[in-house]
């Protein structure tokens, strides 16, 4: 899994195995460009659609 390789590139015990630049490239190749949080369909969400309302969450609450 890429996360294990990423961790090893950043936090290896052997200094020779650490490679910050390679870790950043690996991360950018595997992180999605966007994150979405979906909600259940209920009265509240249908009302928001009908009234053209959009509610946004803070990123730290996703």
mmCIF file of N, CA and C in Angstrom:
data_model
loop_
_atom_site.group_PDB
_atom_site.id
_atom_site.type_symbol
_atom_site.label_atom_id
_atom_site.label_comp_id
_atom_site.label_asym_id
_atom_site.label_seq_id
_atom_site.Cartn_x
_atom_site.Cartn_y
_atom_site.Cartn_z
ATOM 1 N N UNK A 1 0.840 -1.182 0.000
ATOM 2 C CA UNK A 1 0.000 0.000 0.000
ATOM 3 C C UNK A 1 0.888 1.250 0.000
ATOM 4 N N UNK A 2 0.471 2.269 -0.707
ATOM 5 C CA UNK A 2 1.290 3.471 -0.865
ATOM 6 C C UNK A 2 1.536 4.195 0.445
ATOM 7 N N UNK A 3 0.612 4.125 1.386
ATOM 8 C CA UNK A 3 0.773 4.836 2.663
ATOM 9 C C UNK A 3 1.954 4.290 3.461
ATOM 10 N N UNK A 4 2.158 2.999 3.396
ATOM 11 C CA UNK A 4 3.301 2.397 4.094
ATOM 12 C C UNK A 4 4.617 2.877 3.480
ATOM 13 N N UNK A 5 4.668 2.912 2.170
ATOM 14 C CA UNK A 5 5.866 3.400 1.482
ATOM 15 C C UNK A 5 6.094 4.878 1.800
ATOM 16 N N UNK A 6 5.025 5.661 1.825
ATOM 17 C CA UNK A 6 5.098 7.086 2.153
ATOM 18 C C UNK A 6 5.679 7.280 3.556
ATOM 19 N N UNK A 7 5.169 6.519 4.504
ATOM 20 C CA UNK A 7 5.643 6.605 5.885
ATOM 21 C C UNK A 7 7.132 6.252 5.973
ATOM 22 N N UNK A 8 7.532 5.198 5.280
ATOM 23 C CA UNK A 8 8.939 4.785 5.298
ATOM 24 C C UNK A 8 9.851 5.851 4.696
ATOM 25 N N UNK A 9 9.363 6.518 3.645
ATOM 26 C CA UNK A 9 10.164 7.569 3.021
ATOM 27 C C UNK A 9 10.349 8.769 3.947
ATOM 28 N N UNK A 10 9.404 8.996 4.832
ATOM 29 C CA UNK A 10 9.500 10.142 5.747
ATOM 30 C C UNK A 10 10.132 9.803 7.089
ATOM 31 N N UNK A 11 9.868 8.598 7.604
ATOM 32 C CA UNK A 11 10.244 8.286 8.987
ATOM 33 C C UNK A 11 11.109 7.040 9.141
ATOM 34 N N UNK A 12 11.901 6.741 8.150
ATOM 35 C CA UNK A 12 12.750 5.559 8.231
ATOM 36 C C UNK A 12 13.843 5.745 9.283
ATOM 37 N N UNK A 13 14.217 4.656 9.935
ATOM 38 C CA UNK A 13 15.296 4.683 10.926
ATOM 39 C C UNK A 13 16.622 4.984 10.240
ATOM 40 N N UNK A 14 16.806 4.412 9.048
ATOM 41 C CA UNK A 14 18.025 4.657 8.269
ATOM 42 C C UNK A 14 17.889 5.951 7.485
ATOM 43 N N UNK A 15 18.782 6.850 7.696
ATOM 44 C CA UNK A 15 18.748 8.153 7.027
ATOM 45 C C UNK A 15 18.794 8.007 5.509
ATOM 46 N N UNK A 16 19.493 7.002 5.019
ATOM 47 C CA UNK A 16 19.615 6.790 3.579
ATOM 48 C C UNK A 16 18.272 6.440 2.930
ATOM 49 N N UNK A 17 17.359 5.859 3.697
ATOM 50 C CA UNK A 17 16.055 5.455 3.164
ATOM 51 C C UNK A 17 15.044 6.599 3.151
ATOM 52 N N UNK A 18 15.345 7.693 3.800
ATOM 53 C CA UNK A 18 14.451 8.850 3.831
ATOM 54 C C UNK A 18 14.600 9.654 2.544
ATOM 55 N N UNK A 19 13.457 10.054 1.998
ATOM 56 C CA UNK A 19 13.483 10.840 0.768
ATOM 57 C C UNK A 19 12.210 11.687 0.736
ATOM 58 N N UNK A 20 12.323 12.925 1.221
ATOM 59 C CA UNK A 20 11.172 13.817 1.336
ATOM 60 C C UNK A 20 10.549 14.118 -0.028
ATOM 61 N N UNK A 21 11.370 14.395 -1.016
ATOM 62 C CA UNK A 21 10.860 14.733 -2.349
ATOM 63 C C UNK A 21 10.063 13.577 -2.953
ATOM 64 N N UNK A 22 10.596 12.378 -2.818
ATOM 65 C CA UNK A 22 9.907 11.194 -3.338
ATOM 66 C C UNK A 22 8.590 10.962 -2.588
ATOM 67 N N UNK A 23 8.580 11.225 -1.288
ATOM 68 C CA UNK A 23 7.364 11.068 -0.486
ATOM 69 C C UNK A 23 6.280 12.036 -0.946
ATOM 70 N N UNK A 24 6.655 13.285 -1.233
ATOM 71 C CA UNK A 24 5.685 14.279 -1.697
ATOM 72 C C UNK A 24 5.099 13.878 -3.046
ATOM 73 N N UNK A 25 5.935 13.380 -3.951
ATOM 74 C CA UNK A 25 5.455 12.921 -5.262
ATOM 75 C C UNK A 25 4.488 11.749 -5.085
ATOM 76 N N UNK A 26 4.852 10.796 -4.251
ATOM 77 C CA UNK A 26 4.004 9.632 -3.989
ATOM 78 C C UNK A 26 2.653 10.066 -3.428
ATOM 79 N N UNK A 27 2.677 10.991 -2.497
ATOM 80 C CA UNK A 27 1.437 11.492 -1.897
ATOM 81 C C UNK A 27 0.571 12.181 -2.947
ATOM 82 N N UNK A 28 1.160 13.038 -3.765
ATOM 83 C CA UNK A 28 0.376 13.771 -4.767
ATOM 84 C C UNK A 28 -0.219 12.835 -5.818
ATOM 85 N N UNK A 29 0.420 11.711 -6.071
ATOM 86 C CA UNK A 29 -0.103 10.731 -7.028
ATOM 87 C C UNK A 29 -1.273 9.926 -6.460
ATOM 88 N N UNK A 30 -1.441 9.928 -5.134
ATOM 89 C CA UNK A 30 -2.444 9.061 -4.520
ATOM 90 C C UNK A 30 -3.556 9.779 -3.764
ATOM 91 N N UNK A 31 -3.439 11.071 -3.567
ATOM 92 C CA UNK A 31 -4.472 11.825 -2.860
ATOM 93 C C UNK A 31 -5.483 12.342 -3.887
ATOM 94 N N UNK A 32 -6.785 12.176 -3.632
ATOM 95 C CA UNK A 32 -7.779 12.680 -4.589
ATOM 96 C C UNK A 32 -7.775 14.210 -4.646
ATOM 97 N N UNK A 33 -8.195 14.753 -5.777
ATOM 98 C CA UNK A 33 -8.256 16.205 -5.942
ATOM 99 C C UNK A 33 -9.387 16.820 -5.118
ATOM 100 N N UNK A 34 -10.443 16.056 -4.879
ATOM 101 C CA UNK A 34 -11.603 16.561 -4.142
ATOM 102 C C UNK A 34 -12.090 15.520 -3.151
ATOM 103 N N UNK A 35 -12.672 16.007 -2.064
ATOM 104 C CA UNK A 35 -13.312 15.146 -1.076
ATOM 105 C C UNK A 35 -14.776 15.552 -0.974
ATOM 106 N N UNK A 36 -15.654 14.588 -0.833
ATOM 107 C CA UNK A 36 -17.079 14.865 -0.743
ATOM 108 C C UNK A 36 -17.651 14.214 0.492
ATOM 109 N N UNK A 37 -18.628 14.868 1.060
ATOM 110 C CA UNK A 37 -19.363 14.308 2.188
ATOM 111 C C UNK A 37 -20.829 14.244 1.765
ATOM 112 N N UNK A 38 -21.382 13.060 1.729
ATOM 113 C CA UNK A 38 -22.751 12.878 1.288
ATOM 114 C C UNK A 38 -23.699 12.836 2.472
ATOM 115 N N UNK A 39 -24.925 13.261 2.244
ATOM 116 C CA UNK A 39 -25.953 13.271 3.285
ATOM 117 C C UNK A 39 -27.072 12.328 2.880
ATOM 118 N N UNK A 40 -27.796 11.865 3.870
ATOM 119 C CA UNK A 40 -28.965 11.028 3.615
ATOM 120 C C UNK A 40 -30.088 11.897 3.035
ATOM 121 N N UNK A 41 -30.972 11.269 2.272
ATOM 122 C CA UNK A 41 -32.132 11.989 1.750
ATOM 123 C C UNK A 41 -33.229 11.940 2.809
ATOM 124 N N UNK A 42 -33.658 13.121 3.238
ATOM 125 C CA UNK A 42 -34.753 13.219 4.214
ATOM 126 C C UNK A 42 -35.479 14.544 3.980
ATOM 127 N N UNK A 43 -36.426 14.865 4.832
ATOM 128 C CA UNK A 43 -37.195 16.111 4.683
ATOM 129 C C UNK A 43 -36.298 17.339 4.667
ATOM 130 N N UNK A 44 -35.328 17.346 5.535
ATOM 131 C CA UNK A 44 -34.417 18.478 5.665
ATOM 132 C C UNK A 44 -33.603 18.693 4.391
ATOM 133 N N UNK A 45 -33.039 17.634 3.852
ATOM 134 C CA UNK A 45 -32.220 17.773 2.651
ATOM 135 C C UNK A 45 -33.074 18.091 1.423
ATOM 136 N N UNK A 46 -34.261 17.534 1.339
ATOM 137 C CA UNK A 46 -35.151 17.855 0.224
ATOM 138 C C UNK A 46 -35.583 19.318 0.275
ATOM 139 N N UNK A 47 -35.818 19.820 1.462
ATOM 140 C CA UNK A 47 -36.171 21.232 1.643
ATOM 141 C C UNK A 47 -35.015 22.127 1.191
ATOM 142 N N UNK A 48 -33.790 21.755 1.531
ATOM 143 C CA UNK A 48 -32.625 22.527 1.098
ATOM 144 C C UNK A 48 -32.517 22.563 -0.421
ATOM 145 N N UNK A 49 -32.779 21.444 -1.084
ATOM 146 C CA UNK A 49 -32.752 21.409 -2.550
ATOM 147 C C UNK A 49 -33.830 22.309 -3.144
ATOM 148 N N UNK A 50 -35.031 22.212 -2.586
ATOM 149 C CA UNK A 50 -36.151 23.009 -3.072
ATOM 150 C C UNK A 50 -35.878 24.506 -2.912
ATOM 151 N N UNK A 51 -35.258 24.883 -1.806
ATOM 152 C CA UNK A 51 -35.004 26.293 -1.496
ATOM 153 C C UNK A 51 -33.649 26.796 -2.008
ATOM 154 N N UNK A 52 -32.948 25.978 -2.783
ATOM 155 C CA UNK A 52 -31.621 26.335 -3.318
ATOM 156 C C UNK A 52 -30.633 26.718 -2.219
ATOM 157 N N UNK A 53 -30.604 25.952 -1.156
ATOM 158 C CA UNK A 53 -29.679 26.199 -0.048
ATOM 159 C C UNK A 53 -28.520 25.212 -0.094
ATOM 160 N N UNK A 54 -27.338 25.704 0.214
ATOM 161 C CA UNK A 54 -26.151 24.862 0.312
ATOM 162 C C UNK A 54 -25.529 25.116 1.671
ATOM 163 N N UNK A 55 -25.279 24.053 2.407
ATOM 164 C CA UNK A 55 -24.623 24.155 3.707
ATOM 165 C C UNK A 55 -23.238 23.538 3.586
ATOM 166 N N UNK A 56 -22.248 24.266 4.016
ATOM 167 C CA UNK A 56 -20.871 23.777 3.933
ATOM 168 C C UNK A 56 -20.333 23.501 5.333
ATOM 169 N N UNK A 57 -19.561 22.435 5.444
ATOM 170 C CA UNK A 57 -18.928 22.078 6.708
ATOM 171 C C UNK A 57 -17.499 22.570 6.709
ATOM 172 N N UNK A 58 -16.995 22.823 7.893
ATOM 173 C CA UNK A 58 -15.563 23.116 8.011
ATOM 174 C C UNK A 58 -14.800 21.840 7.705
ATOM 175 N N UNK A 59 -13.635 21.980 7.133
ATOM 176 C CA UNK A 59 -12.834 20.820 6.738
ATOM 177 C C UNK A 59 -12.480 19.930 7.924
ATOM 178 N N UNK A 60 -12.299 20.503 9.110
ATOM 179 C CA UNK A 60 -11.919 19.687 10.261
ATOM 180 C C UNK A 60 -13.088 18.915 10.863
ATOM 181 N N UNK A 61 -14.314 19.091 10.320
ATOM 182 C CA UNK A 61 -15.454 18.341 10.834
ATOM 183 C C UNK A 61 -15.921 17.238 9.883
ATOM 184 N N UNK A 62 -15.219 17.070 8.763
ATOM 185 C CA UNK A 62 -15.638 16.051 7.784
ATOM 186 C C UNK A 62 -15.419 14.666 8.285
#
